[in-house]
Amino acid sequence: EAEVAQSPRYKITEKSQAVAFWCDPISGHATLYWYRQILGQGPELLVQFQDESVVDDSQLPKDRFSAERLKGVDSTLKIQPAELGDSAMYLCASSSARTSGGAYEQYFGPGTRLTVT
Amino acid sequence: SQQGEEDPQALSIQEGENATMNCSYKTSINNLQWYRQNSGRGLVHLILIRSNEREKHSGRLRVTLDTSKKSSSLLITASRAADTASYFCATVPYSGAGSYQLTFGKGTKLSVIP
């Protein structure tokens, strides 16, 4: 069964350092999402791509976070510089949603657990 | 921001009992989805119910939706220890910008005791 791949699974970094996460969605899925999940909370959307274009990055702290999906396939989320408050689980998800209307489920990767010290 | 609010925040039951979790939301929706998350892992989609549906079943899962009350419930029948996880409801807005975006609640942590 096809899965969303993420790496690394765990990352420990010092504050002010740069960190990057990678996501490979399910083949053929046009829409890719990055979420941040703080312990004990539900995931919160950071950025949504359709193909290589950003659909919504209104919740992305753009002074330190960036995301790209250059060829419309895999994606990278970067934080520079990392802050203590960035410690969280970073989840990637994909779906086959493309056209308006309809209802689509999202498929999640295993996540990257980030600890900033 | 969180759209849905699950209730209760935590639930502990014996194996074989039924578990019911509730979700309330604030704005009009296209559909509502339930996801499960095992400790420290990614989320797994359980069931999707559209705004024009009132009830849906999938195996031991039963989901209801009351759009007039902006609420949904998830029932897990004959629970098993393997059902121990956090359960999240997530809503998709009715239309326009934000379509296909899920807004999650804070989740219900279910513990099933063998």
mmCIF file with all atom_site columns, C-alpha atoms in Angstrom:
data_model
loop_
_atom_site.group_PDB
_atom_site.id
_atom_site.type_symbol
_atom_site.label_atom_id
_atom_site.label_alt_id
_atom_site.label_comp_id
_atom_site.label_asym_id
_atom_site.label_entity_id
_atom_site.label_seq_id
_atom_site.pdbx_PDB_ins_code
_atom_site.Cartn_x
_atom_site.Cartn_y
_atom_site.Cartn_z
_atom_site.occupancy
_atom_site.B_iso_or_equiv
_atom_site.pdbx_formal_charge
_atom_site.auth_seq_id
_atom_site.auth_comp_id
_atom_site.auth_asym_id
_atom_site.auth_atom_id
_atom_site.pdbx_PDB_model_num
ATOM 1   C CA . GLU A 1 1   ? 0.000   0.000  0.000  1.00 0.00 ? 1   GLU A CA 1
ATOM 2   C CA . ALA A 1 2   ? 1.354   3.441  -0.956 1.00 0.00 ? 2   ALA A CA 1
ATOM 3   C CA . GLU A 1 3   ? 2.476   5.620  1.935  1.00 0.00 ? 3   GLU A CA 1
ATOM 4   C CA . VAL A 1 4   ? 3.663   9.152  2.576  1.00 0.00 ? 4   VAL A CA 1
ATOM 5   C CA . ALA A 1 5   ? 7.353   9.111  3.457  1.00 0.00 ? 5   ALA A CA 1
ATOM 6   C CA . GLN A 1 6   ? 9.009   11.591 5.794  1.00 0.00 ? 6   GLN A CA 1
ATOM 7   C CA . SER A 1 7   ? 12.554  12.000 7.020  1.00 0.00 ? 7   SER A CA 1
ATOM 8   C CA . PRO A 1 8   ? 14.125  12.281 9.436  1.00 0.00 ? 8   PRO A CA 1
ATOM 9   C CA . ARG A 1 9   ? 11.812  10.681 12.000 1.00 0.00 ? 9   ARG A CA 1
ATOM 10  C CA . TYR A 1 10  ? 13.528  12.473 14.866 1.00 0.00 ? 10  TYR A CA 1
ATOM 11  C CA . LYS A 1 11  ? 15.645  15.608 14.942 1.00 0.00 ? 11  LYS A CA 1
ATOM 12  C CA . ILE A 1 12  ? 17.356  17.329 17.850 1.00 0.00 ? 12  ILE A CA 1
ATOM 13  C CA . THR A 1 13  ? 18.842  20.722 17.148 1.00 0.00 ? 13  THR A CA 1
ATOM 14  C CA . GLU A 1 14  ? 20.089  23.695 19.081 1.00 0.00 ? 14  GLU A CA 1
ATOM 15  C CA . LYS A 1 15  ? 18.235  26.977 18.920 1.00 0.00 ? 15  LYS A CA 1
ATOM 16  C CA . SER A 1 16  ? 19.421  29.330 16.178 1.00 0.00 ? 16  SER A CA 1
ATOM 17  C CA . GLN A 1 17  ? 20.418  26.372 13.979 1.00 0.00 ? 17  GLN A CA 1
ATOM 18  C CA . ALA A 1 18  ? 18.794  25.531 10.661 1.00 0.00 ? 18  ALA A CA 1
ATOM 19  C CA . VAL A 1 19  ? 16.736  22.367 10.228 1.00 0.00 ? 19  VAL A CA 1
ATOM 20  C CA . ALA A 1 20  ? 15.011  20.795 7.236  1.00 0.00 ? 20  ALA A CA 1
ATOM 21  C CA . PHE A 1 21  ? 12.350  18.135 6.836  1.00 0.00 ? 21  PHE A CA 1
ATOM 22  C CA . TRP A 1 22  ? 11.571  16.148 3.715  1.00 0.00 ? 22  TRP A CA 1
ATOM 23  C CA . CYS A 1 23  ? 8.313   14.634 2.512  1.00 0.00 ? 23  CYS A CA 1
ATOM 24  C CA . ASP A 1 24  ? 7.503   12.336 -0.413 1.00 0.00 ? 24  ASP A CA 1
ATOM 25  C CA . PRO A 1 25  ? 3.739   12.109 -0.981 1.00 0.00 ? 25  PRO A CA 1
ATOM 26  C CA . ILE A 1 26  ? 1.795   9.246  -2.465 1.00 0.00 ? 26  ILE A CA 1
ATOM 27  C CA . SER A 1 27  ? 2.487   9.037  -6.183 1.00 0.00 ? 27  SER A CA 1
ATOM 28  C CA . GLY A 1 28  ? -0.022  11.037 -8.202 1.00 0.00 ? 28  GLY A CA 1
ATOM 29  C CA . HIS A 1 29  ? -1.329  13.096 -5.306 1.00 0.00 ? 29  HIS A CA 1
ATOM 30  C CA . ALA A 1 30  ? -1.554  16.701 -6.435 1.00 0.00 ? 30  ALA A CA 1
ATOM 31  C CA . THR A 1 31  ? -2.101  18.276 -3.038 1.00 0.00 ? 31  THR A CA 1
ATOM 32  C CA . LEU A 1 32  ? 0.485   18.265 -0.268 1.00 0.00 ? 32  LEU A CA 1
ATOM 33  C CA . TYR A 1 33  ? 0.156   19.682 3.239  1.00 0.00 ? 33  TYR A CA 1
ATOM 34  C CA . TRP A 1 34  ? 2.568   20.455 6.067  1.00 0.00 ? 34  TRP A CA 1
ATOM 35  C CA . TYR A 1 35  ? 1.158   20.514 9.604  1.00 0.00 ? 35  TYR A CA 1
ATOM 36  C CA . ARG A 1 36  ? 2.630   21.279 12.998 1.00 0.00 ? 36  ARG A CA 1
ATOM 37  C CA . GLN A 1 37  ? 1.321   19.378 15.998 1.00 0.00 ? 37  GLN A CA 1
ATOM 38  C CA . ILE A 1 38  ? 2.172   20.503 19.505 1.00 0.00 ? 38  ILE A CA 1
ATOM 39  C CA . LEU A 1 39  ? 1.952   17.785 22.157 1.00 0.00 ? 39  LEU A CA 1
ATOM 40  C CA . GLY A 1 40  ? -1.623  17.350 23.325 1.00 0.00 ? 40  GLY A CA 1
ATOM 41  C CA . GLN A 1 41  ? -3.102  19.379 20.463 1.00 0.00 ? 41  GLN A CA 1
ATOM 42  C CA . GLY A 1 42  ? -4.484  18.652 17.035 1.00 0.00 ? 42  GLY A CA 1
ATOM 43  C CA . PRO A 1 43  ? -2.434  19.315 13.894 1.00 0.00 ? 43  PRO A CA 1
ATOM 44  C CA . GLU A 1 44  ? -2.440  22.863 12.564 1.00 0.00 ? 44  GLU A CA 1
ATOM 45  C CA . LEU A 1 45  ? -1.899  23.592 8.889  1.00 0.00 ? 45  LEU A CA 1
ATOM 46  C CA . LEU A 1 46  ? 1.278   25.444 7.981  1.00 0.00 ? 46  LEU A CA 1
ATOM 47  C CA . VAL A 1 47  ? 1.221   25.325 4.182  1.00 0.00 ? 47  VAL A CA 1
ATOM 48  C CA . GLN A 1 48  ? -0.756  23.720 1.361  1.00 0.00 ? 48  GLN A CA 1
ATOM 49  C CA . PHE A 1 49  ? 0.561   23.033 -2.150 1.00 0.00 ? 49  PHE A CA 1
ATOM 50  C CA . GLN A 1 50  ? -1.274  22.041 -5.272 1.00 0.00 ? 50  GLN A CA 1
ATOM 51  C CA . ASP A 1 51  ? 1.329   20.655 -7.639 1.00 0.00 ? 51  ASP A CA 1
ATOM 52  C CA . GLU A 1 52  ? 4.253   23.066 -7.284 1.00 0.00 ? 52  GLU A CA 1
ATOM 53  C CA . SER A 1 53  ? 2.174   26.099 -6.313 1.00 0.00 ? 53  SER A CA 1
ATOM 54  C CA . VAL A 1 54  ? 1.442   27.337 -2.816 1.00 0.00 ? 54  VAL A CA 1
ATOM 55  C CA . VAL A 1 55  ? -2.316  27.436 -2.246 1.00 0.00 ? 55  VAL A CA 1
ATOM 56  C CA . ASP A 1 56  ? -2.218  28.705 1.329  1.00 0.00 ? 56  ASP A CA 1
ATOM 57  C CA . ASP A 1 57  ? 0.695   29.644 3.559  1.00 0.00 ? 57  ASP A CA 1
ATOM 58  C CA . SER A 1 58  ? -1.163  32.113 5.754  1.00 0.00 ? 58  SER A CA 1
ATOM 59  C CA . GLN A 1 59  ? -0.224  30.209 8.936  1.00 0.00 ? 59  GLN A CA 1
ATOM 60  C CA . LEU A 1 60  ? 3.444   29.774 8.018  1.00 0.00 ? 60  LEU A CA 1
ATOM 61  C CA . PRO A 1 61  ? 5.782   32.023 10.087 1.00 0.00 ? 61  PRO A CA 1
ATOM 62  C CA . LYS A 1 62  ? 7.576   33.322 7.048  1.00 0.00 ? 62  LYS A CA 1
ATOM 63  C CA . ASP A 1 63  ? 10.315  35.114 8.933  1.00 0.00 ? 63  ASP A CA 1
ATOM 64  C CA . ARG A 1 64  ? 11.836  31.735 9.789  1.00 0.00 ? 64  ARG A CA 1
ATOM 65  C CA . PHE A 1 65  ? 9.928   29.017 7.929  1.00 0.00 ? 65  PHE A CA 1
ATOM 66  C CA . SER A 1 66  ? 10.046  28.237 4.231  1.00 0.00 ? 66  SER A CA 1
ATOM 67  C CA . ALA A 1 67  ? 8.554   25.442 2.149  1.00 0.00 ? 67  ALA A CA 1
ATOM 68  C CA . GLU A 1 68  ? 9.001   24.357 -1.421 1.00 0.00 ? 68  GLU A CA 1
ATOM 69  C CA . ARG A 1 69  ? 7.745   21.698 -3.800 1.00 0.00 ? 69  ARG A CA 1
ATOM 70  C CA . LEU A 1 70  ? 9.842   22.457 -6.839 1.00 0.00 ? 70  LEU A CA 1
ATOM 71  C CA . LYS A 1 71  ? 8.731   19.733 -9.253 1.00 0.00 ? 71  LYS A CA 1
ATOM 72  C CA . GLY A 1 72  ? 5.336   19.191 -7.747 1.00 0.00 ? 72  GLY A CA 1
ATOM 73  C CA . VAL A 1 73  ? 6.361   15.913 -6.177 1.00 0.00 ? 73  VAL A CA 1
ATOM 74  C CA . ASP A 1 74  ? 8.404   15.854 -2.968 1.00 0.00 ? 74  ASP A CA 1
ATOM 75  C CA . SER A 1 75  ? 8.639   18.796 -0.614 1.00 0.00 ? 75  SER A CA 1
ATOM 76  C CA . THR A 1 76  ? 10.994  20.352 1.916  1.00 0.00 ? 76  THR A CA 1
ATOM 77  C CA . LEU A 1 77  ? 10.106  22.410 4.980  1.00 0.00 ? 77  LEU A CA 1
ATOM 78  C CA . LYS A 1 78  ? 12.902  24.483 6.484  1.00 0.00 ? 78  LYS A CA 1
ATOM 79  C CA . ILE A 1 79  ? 13.252  26.400 9.731  1.00 0.00 ? 79  ILE A CA 1
ATOM 80  C CA . GLN A 1 80  ? 16.027  28.940 10.119 1.00 0.00 ? 80  GLN A CA 1
ATOM 81  C CA . PRO A 1 81  ? 16.792  29.834 12.840 1.00 0.00 ? 81  PRO A CA 1
ATOM 82  C CA . ALA A 1 82  ? 15.053  27.294 15.057 1.00 0.00 ? 82  ALA A CA 1
ATOM 83  C CA . GLU A 1 83  ? 13.549  28.525 18.324 1.00 0.00 ? 83  GLU A CA 1
ATOM 84  C CA . LEU A 1 84  ? 12.633  26.622 21.484 1.00 0.00 ? 84  LEU A CA 1
ATOM 85  C CA . GLY A 1 85  ? 8.927   27.060 20.684 1.00 0.00 ? 85  GLY A CA 1
ATOM 86  C CA . ASP A 1 86  ? 9.349   25.167 17.416 1.00 0.00 ? 86  ASP A CA 1
ATOM 87  C CA . SER A 1 87  ? 9.621   21.869 19.283 1.00 0.00 ? 87  SER A CA 1
ATOM 88  C CA . ALA A 1 88  ? 6.730   19.832 17.903 1.00 0.00 ? 88  ALA A CA 1
ATOM 89  C CA . MET A 1 89  ? 5.761   17.042 15.519 1.00 0.00 ? 89  MET A CA 1
ATOM 90  C CA . TYR A 1 90  ? 5.838   18.089 11.866 1.00 0.00 ? 90  TYR A CA 1
ATOM 91  C CA . LEU A 1 91  ? 3.440   16.084 9.749  1.00 0.00 ? 91  LEU A CA 1
ATOM 92  C CA . CYS A 1 92  ? 3.173   15.863 5.992  1.00 0.00 ? 92  CYS A CA 1
ATOM 93  C CA . ALA A 1 93  ? -0.008  14.734 4.266  1.00 0.00 ? 93  ALA A CA 1
ATOM 94  C CA . SER A 1 94  ? -1.174  14.324 0.694  1.00 0.00 ? 94  SER A CA 1
ATOM 95  C CA . SER A 1 95  ? -4.459  13.905 -1.098 1.00 0.00 ? 95  SER A CA 1
ATOM 96  C CA . SER A 1 96  ? -5.744  13.470 -4.611 1.00 0.00 ? 96  SER A CA 1
ATOM 97  C CA . ALA A 1 97  ? -7.910  16.599 -4.335 1.00 0.00 ? 97  ALA A CA 1
ATOM 98  C CA . ARG A 1 98  ? -7.600  18.782 -7.388 1.00 0.00 ? 98  ARG A CA 1
ATOM 99  C CA . THR A 1 99  ? -10.938 20.039 -8.620 1.00 0.00 ? 99  THR A CA 1
ATOM 100 C CA . SER A 1 100 ? -13.483 22.007 -6.654 1.00 0.00 ? 100 SER A CA 1
ATOM 101 C CA . GLY A 1 101 ? -16.224 20.171 -4.853 1.00 0.00 ? 101 GLY A CA 1
ATOM 102 C CA . GLY A 1 102 ? -15.976 16.589 -3.748 1.00 0.00 ? 102 GLY A CA 1
ATOM 103 C CA . ALA A 1 103 ? -14.598 15.247 -0.518 1.00 0.00 ? 103 ALA A CA 1
ATOM 104 C CA . TYR A 1 104 ? -11.142 13.822 -0.082 1.00 0.00 ? 104 TYR A CA 1
ATOM 105 C CA . GLU A 1 105 ? -9.309  12.152 2.743  1.00 0.00 ? 105 GLU A CA 1
ATOM 106 C CA . GLN A 1 106 ? -5.736  12.995 3.535  1.00 0.00 ? 106 GLN A CA 1
ATOM 107 C CA . TYR A 1 107 ? -2.951  10.455 3.946  1.00 0.00 ? 107 TYR A CA 1
ATOM 108 C CA . PHE A 1 108 ? -0.393  11.289 6.612  1.00 0.00 ? 108 PHE A CA 1
ATOM 109 C CA . GLY A 1 109 ? 3.238   10.393 6.943  1.00 0.00 ? 109 GLY A CA 1
ATOM 110 C CA . PRO A 1 110 ? 4.759   9.205  10.246 1.00 0.00 ? 110 PRO A CA 1
ATOM 111 C CA . GLY A 1 111 ? 5.953   12.722 11.109 1.00 0.00 ? 111 GLY A CA 1
ATOM 112 C CA . THR A 1 112 ? 9.230   14.256 12.234 1.00 0.00 ? 112 THR A CA 1
ATOM 113 C CA . ARG A 1 113 ? 9.589   14.871 15.958 1.00 0.00 ? 113 ARG A CA 1
ATOM 114 C CA . LEU A 1 114 ? 11.655  18.054 16.390 1.00 0.00 ? 114 LEU A CA 1
ATOM 115 C CA . THR A 1 115 ? 13.274  18.966 19.702 1.00 0.00 ? 115 THR A CA 1
ATOM 116 C CA . VAL A 1 116 ? 14.985  22.336 19.949 1.00 0.00 ? 116 VAL A CA 1
ATOM 117 C CA . THR A 1 117 ? 17.398  22.699 22.867 1.00 0.00 ? 117 THR A CA 1
ATOM 118 C CA . SER B 2 1   ? -6.989  27.933 15.022 1.00 0.00 ? 1   SER B CA 1
ATOM 119 C CA . GLN B 2 2   ? -8.994  24.919 16.111 1.00 0.00 ? 2   GLN B CA 1
ATOM 120 C CA . GLN B 2 3   ? -12.424 24.499 14.582 1.00 0.00 ? 3   GLN B CA 1
ATOM 121 C CA . GLY B 2 4   ? -13.639 21.334 16.242 1.00 0.00 ? 4   GLY B CA 1
ATOM 122 C CA . GLU B 2 5   ? -13.758 20.595 19.926 1.00 0.00 ? 5   GLU B CA 1
ATOM 123 C CA . GLU B 2 6   ? -13.833 16.973 21.003 1.00 0.00 ? 6   GLU B CA 1
ATOM 124 C CA . ASP B 2 7   ? -15.487 15.792 24.161 1.00 0.00 ? 7   ASP B CA 1
ATOM 125 C CA . PRO B 2 8   ? -14.393 14.177 26.389 1.00 0.00 ? 8   PRO B CA 1
ATOM 126 C CA . GLN B 2 9   ? -10.698 15.051 26.339 1.00 0.00 ? 9   GLN B CA 1
ATOM 127 C CA . ALA B 2 10  ? -9.897  11.613 27.759 1.00 0.00 ? 10  ALA B CA 1
ATOM 128 C CA . LEU B 2 11  ? -11.873 8.385  28.003 1.00 0.00 ? 11  LEU B CA 1
ATOM 129 C CA . SER B 2 12  ? -10.955 5.118  29.693 1.00 0.00 ? 12  SER B CA 1
ATOM 130 C CA . ILE B 2 13  ? -13.034 1.984  29.146 1.00 0.00 ? 13  ILE B CA 1
ATOM 131 C CA . GLN B 2 14  ? -12.811 -1.784 29.500 1.00 0.00 ? 14  GLN B CA 1
ATOM 132 C CA . GLU B 2 15  ? -12.220 -3.982 26.481 1.00 0.00 ? 15  GLU B CA 1
ATOM 133 C CA . GLY B 2 16  ? -15.526 -4.983 24.905 1.00 0.00 ? 16  GLY B CA 1
ATOM 134 C CA . GLU B 2 17  ? -17.328 -1.797 25.936 1.00 0.00 ? 17  GLU B CA 1
ATOM 135 C CA . ASN B 2 18  ? -18.458 0.867  23.488 1.00 0.00 ? 18  ASN B CA 1
ATOM 136 C CA . ALA B 2 19  ? -16.695 4.224  23.247 1.00 0.00 ? 19  ALA B CA 1
ATOM 137 C CA . THR B 2 20  ? -18.442 7.407  22.196 1.00 0.00 ? 20  THR B CA 1
ATOM 138 C CA . MET B 2 21  ? -16.629 10.631 21.324 1.00 0.00 ? 21  MET B CA 1
ATOM 139 C CA . ASN B 2 22  ? -18.276 13.894 20.397 1.00 0.00 ? 22  ASN B CA 1
ATOM 140 C CA . CYS B 2 23  ? -17.160 16.783 18.232 1.00 0.00 ? 23  CYS B CA 1
ATOM 141 C CA . SER B 2 24  ? -18.604 20.265 17.930 1.00 0.00 ? 24  SER B CA 1
ATOM 142 C CA . TYR B 2 25  ? -17.644 22.797 15.285 1.00 0.00 ? 25  TYR B CA 1
ATOM 143 C CA . LYS B 2 26  ? -18.386 26.412 14.497 1.00 0.00 ? 26  LYS B CA 1
ATOM 144 C CA . THR B 2 27  ? -18.810 27.091 10.777 1.00 0.00 ? 27  THR B CA 1
ATOM 145 C CA . SER B 2 28  ? -20.626 25.487 7.840  1.00 0.00 ? 28  SER B CA 1
ATOM 146 C CA . ILE B 2 29  ? -18.873 22.458 6.479  1.00 0.00 ? 29  ILE B CA 1
ATOM 147 C CA . ASN B 2 30  ? -18.556 20.466 3.266  1.00 0.00 ? 30  ASN B CA 1
ATOM 148 C CA . ASN B 2 31  ? -17.642 17.329 5.172  1.00 0.00 ? 31  ASN B CA 1
ATOM 149 C CA . LEU B 2 32  ? -16.300 16.107 8.490  1.00 0.00 ? 32  LEU B CA 1
ATOM 150 C CA . GLN B 2 33  ? -13.648 13.460 8.942  1.00 0.00 ? 33  GLN B CA 1
ATOM 151 C CA . TRP B 2 34  ? -12.401 11.384 11.849 1.00 0.00 ? 34  TRP B CA 1
ATOM 152 C CA . TYR B 2 35  ? -8.763  10.381 12.238 1.00 0.00 ? 35  TYR B CA 1
ATOM 153 C CA . ARG B 2 36  ? -6.905  8.142  14.670 1.00 0.00 ? 36  ARG B CA 1
ATOM 154 C CA . GLN B 2 37  ? -3.375  8.754  15.929 1.00 0.00 ? 37  GLN B CA 1
ATOM 155 C CA . ASN B 2 38  ? -1.394  6.171  17.793 1.00 0.00 ? 38  ASN B CA 1
ATOM 156 C CA . SER B 2 39  ? 1.141   7.590  20.251 1.00 0.00 ? 39  SER B CA 1
ATOM 157 C CA . GLY B 2 40  ? 3.903   9.475  18.446 1.00 0.00 ? 40  GLY B CA 1
ATOM 158 C CA . ARG B 2 41  ? 2.752   8.451  14.980 1.00 0.00 ? 41  ARG B CA 1
ATOM 159 C CA . GLY B 2 42  ? 0.986   9.953  11.997 1.00 0.00 ? 42  GLY B CA 1
ATOM 160 C CA . LEU B 2 43  ? -2.760  10.155 11.605 1.00 0.00 ? 43  LEU B CA 1
ATOM 161 C CA . VAL B 2 44  ? -4.878  7.504  9.946  1.00 0.00 ? 44  VAL B CA 1
ATOM 162 C CA . HIS B 2 45  ? -8.150  8.353  8.234  1.00 0.00 ? 45  HIS B CA 1
ATOM 163 C CA . LEU B 2 46  ? -11.138 6.490  9.663  1.00 0.00 ? 46  LEU B CA 1
ATOM 164 C CA . ILE B 2 47  ? -14.278 7.820  8.057  1.00 0.00 ? 47  ILE B CA 1
ATOM 165 C CA . LEU B 2 48  ? -15.633 10.797 6.107  1.00 0.00 ? 48  LEU B CA 1
ATOM 166 C CA . ILE B 2 49  ? -19.212 12.038 6.344  1.00 0.00 ? 49  ILE B CA 1
ATOM 167 C CA . ARG B 2 50  ? -20.578 14.653 3.981  1.00 0.00 ? 50  ARG B CA 1
ATOM 168 C CA . SER B 2 51  ? -22.766 17.524 5.110  1.00 0.00 ? 51  SER B CA 1
ATOM 169 C CA . ASN B 2 52  ? -25.853 15.954 3.486  1.00 0.00 ? 52  ASN B CA 1
ATOM 170 C CA . GLU B 2 53  ? -25.375 12.645 5.300  1.00 0.00 ? 53  GLU B CA 1
ATOM 171 C CA . ARG B 2 54  ? -26.623 11.907 8.794  1.00 0.00 ? 54  ARG B CA 1
ATOM 172 C CA . GLU B 2 55  ? -25.015 8.586  9.607  1.00 0.00 ? 55  GLU B CA 1
ATOM 173 C CA . LYS B 2 56  ? -22.246 6.407  8.276  1.00 0.00 ? 56  LYS B CA 1
ATOM 174 C CA . HIS B 2 57  ? -20.839 3.027  9.239  1.00 0.00 ? 57  HIS B CA 1
ATOM 175 C CA . SER B 2 58  ? -17.491 1.382  8.700  1.00 0.00 ? 58  SER B CA 1
ATOM 176 C CA . GLY B 2 59  ? -16.856 -1.901 10.453 1.00 0.00 ? 59  GLY B CA 1
ATOM 177 C CA . ARG B 2 60  ? -17.097 -1.231 14.202 1.00 0.00 ? 60  ARG B CA 1
ATOM 178 C CA . LEU B 2 61  ? -17.310 2.525  13.631 1.00 0.00 ? 61  LEU B CA 1
ATOM 179 C CA . ARG B 2 62  ? -20.482 4.553  13.472 1.00 0.00 ? 62  ARG B CA 1
ATOM 180 C CA . VAL B 2 63  ? -20.431 8.284  12.805 1.00 0.00 ? 63  VAL B CA 1
ATOM 181 C CA . THR B 2 64  ? -23.365 10.655 13.047 1.00 0.00 ? 64  THR B CA 1
ATOM 182 C CA . LEU B 2 65  ? -23.598 14.245 11.893 1.00 0.00 ? 65  LEU B CA 1
ATOM 183 C CA . ASP B 2 66  ? -26.115 16.868 12.993 1.00 0.00 ? 66  ASP B CA 1
ATOM 184 C CA . THR B 2 67  ? -25.500 20.014 10.952 1.00 0.00 ? 67  THR B CA 1
ATOM 185 C CA . SER B 2 68  ? -28.247 21.929 12.761 1.00 0.00 ? 68  SER B CA 1
ATOM 186 C CA . LYS B 2 69  ? -26.335 21.476 16.015 1.00 0.00 ? 69  LYS B CA 1
ATOM 187 C CA . LYS B 2 70  ? -22.914 21.585 14.340 1.00 0.00 ? 70  LYS B CA 1
ATOM 188 C CA . SER B 2 71  ? -21.920 18.368 16.025 1.00 0.00 ? 71  SER B CA 1
ATOM 189 C CA . SER B 2 72  ? -20.763 14.851 15.229 1.00 0.00 ? 72  SER B CA 1
ATOM 190 C CA . SER B 2 73  ? -20.193 11.706 17.207 1.00 0.00 ? 73  SER B CA 1
ATOM 191 C CA . LEU B 2 74  ? -17.949 8.701  16.716 1.00 0.00 ? 74  LEU B CA 1
ATOM 192 C CA . LEU B 2 75  ? -18.999 5.382  18.231 1.00 0.00 ? 75  LEU B CA 1
ATOM 193 C CA . ILE B 2 76  ? -16.571 2.487  18.445 1.00 0.00 ? 76  ILE B CA 1
ATOM 194 C CA . THR B 2 77  ? -18.375 -0.721 19.321 1.00 0.00 ? 77  THR B CA 1
ATOM 195 C CA . ALA B 2 78  ? -16.855 -3.736 21.104 1.00 0.00 ? 78  ALA B CA 1
ATOM 196 C CA . SER B 2 79  ? -13.604 -1.891 21.770 1.00 0.00 ? 79  SER B CA 1
ATOM 197 C CA . ARG B 2 80  ? -10.235 -3.630 21.725 1.00 0.00 ? 80  ARG B CA 1
ATOM 198 C CA . ALA B 2 81  ? -6.917  -2.768 23.360 1.00 0.00 ? 81  ALA B CA 1
ATOM 199 C CA . ALA B 2 82  ? -5.623  -1.921 19.879 1.00 0.00 ? 82  ALA B CA 1
ATOM 200 C CA . ASP B 2 83  ? -8.170  0.920  19.698 1.00 0.00 ? 83  ASP B CA 1
ATOM 201 C CA . THR B 2 84  ? -6.128  2.811  22.306 1.00 0.00 ? 84  THR B CA 1
ATOM 202 C CA . ALA B 2 85  ? -5.190  6.045  20.537 1.00 0.00 ? 85  ALA B CA 1
ATOM 203 C CA . SER B 2 86  ? -6.128  9.696  20.164 1.00 0.00 ? 86  SER B CA 1
ATOM 204 C CA . TYR B 2 87  ? -9.113  10.431 17.961 1.00 0.00 ? 87  TYR B CA 1
ATOM 205 C CA . PHE B 2 88  ? -9.521  13.712 16.109 1.00 0.00 ? 88  PHE B CA 1
ATOM 206 C CA . CYS B 2 89  ? -12.397 15.198 14.214 1.00 0.00 ? 89  CYS B CA 1
ATOM 207 C CA . ALA B 2 90  ? -11.527 17.493 11.341 1.00 0.00 ? 90  ALA B CA 1
ATOM 208 C CA . THR B 2 91  ? -13.775 19.723 9.283  1.00 0.00 ? 91  THR B CA 1
ATOM 209 C CA . VAL B 2 92  ? -13.543 20.903 5.686  1.00 0.00 ? 92  VAL B CA 1
ATOM 210 C CA . PRO B 2 93  ? -15.176 24.291 5.050  1.00 0.00 ? 93  PRO B CA 1
ATOM 211 C CA . TYR B 2 94  ? -18.248 24.576 2.882  1.00 0.00 ? 94  TYR B CA 1
ATOM 212 C CA . SER B 2 95  ? -16.607 26.194 -0.140 1.00 0.00 ? 95  SER B CA 1
ATOM 213 C CA . GLY B 2 96  ? -14.141 28.726 -1.426 1.00 0.00 ? 96  GLY B CA 1
ATOM 214 C CA . ALA B 2 97  ? -10.696 29.405 -0.059 1.00 0.00 ? 97  ALA B CA 1
ATOM 215 C CA . GLY B 2 98  ? -9.632  26.704 2.312  1.00 0.00 ? 98  GLY B CA 1
ATOM 216 C CA . SER B 2 99  ? -11.352 23.951 0.401  1.00 0.00 ? 99  SER B CA 1
ATOM 217 C CA . TYR B 2 100 ? -9.730  20.606 1.100  1.00 0.00 ? 100 TYR B CA 1
ATOM 218 C CA . GLN B 2 101 ? -8.108  22.032 4.188  1.00 0.00 ? 101 GLN B CA 1
ATOM 219 C CA . LEU B 2 102 ? -8.717  20.120 7.364  1.00 0.00 ? 102 LEU B CA 1
ATOM 220 C CA . THR B 2 103 ? -9.155  22.004 10.626 1.00 0.00 ? 103 THR B CA 1
ATOM 221 C CA . PHE B 2 104 ? -8.612  19.684 13.560 1.00 0.00 ? 104 PHE B CA 1
ATOM 222 C CA . GLY B 2 105 ? -9.908  19.652 17.090 1.00 0.00 ? 105 GLY B CA 1
ATOM 223 C CA . LYS B 2 106 ? -7.745  18.881 20.113 1.00 0.00 ? 106 LYS B CA 1
ATOM 224 C CA . GLY B 2 107 ? -8.681  15.228 20.174 1.00 0.00 ? 107 GLY B CA 1
ATOM 225 C CA . THR B 2 108 ? -10.012 12.624 22.569 1.00 0.00 ? 108 THR B CA 1
ATOM 226 C CA . LYS B 2 109 ? -7.477  10.288 24.150 1.00 0.00 ? 109 LYS B CA 1
ATOM 227 C CA . LEU B 2 110 ? -9.035  6.827  24.378 1.00 0.00 ? 110 LEU B CA 1
ATOM 228 C CA . SER B 2 111 ? -7.571  4.137  26.614 1.00 0.00 ? 111 SER B CA 1
ATOM 229 C CA . VAL B 2 112 ? -8.991  0.617  26.312 1.00 0.00 ? 112 VAL B CA 1
ATOM 230 C CA . ILE B 2 113 ? -8.046  -1.548 29.270 1.00 0.00 ? 113 ILE B CA 1
ATOM 231 C CA . PRO B 2 114 ? -7.627  -5.280 28.523 1.00 0.00 ? 114 PRO B CA 1
#
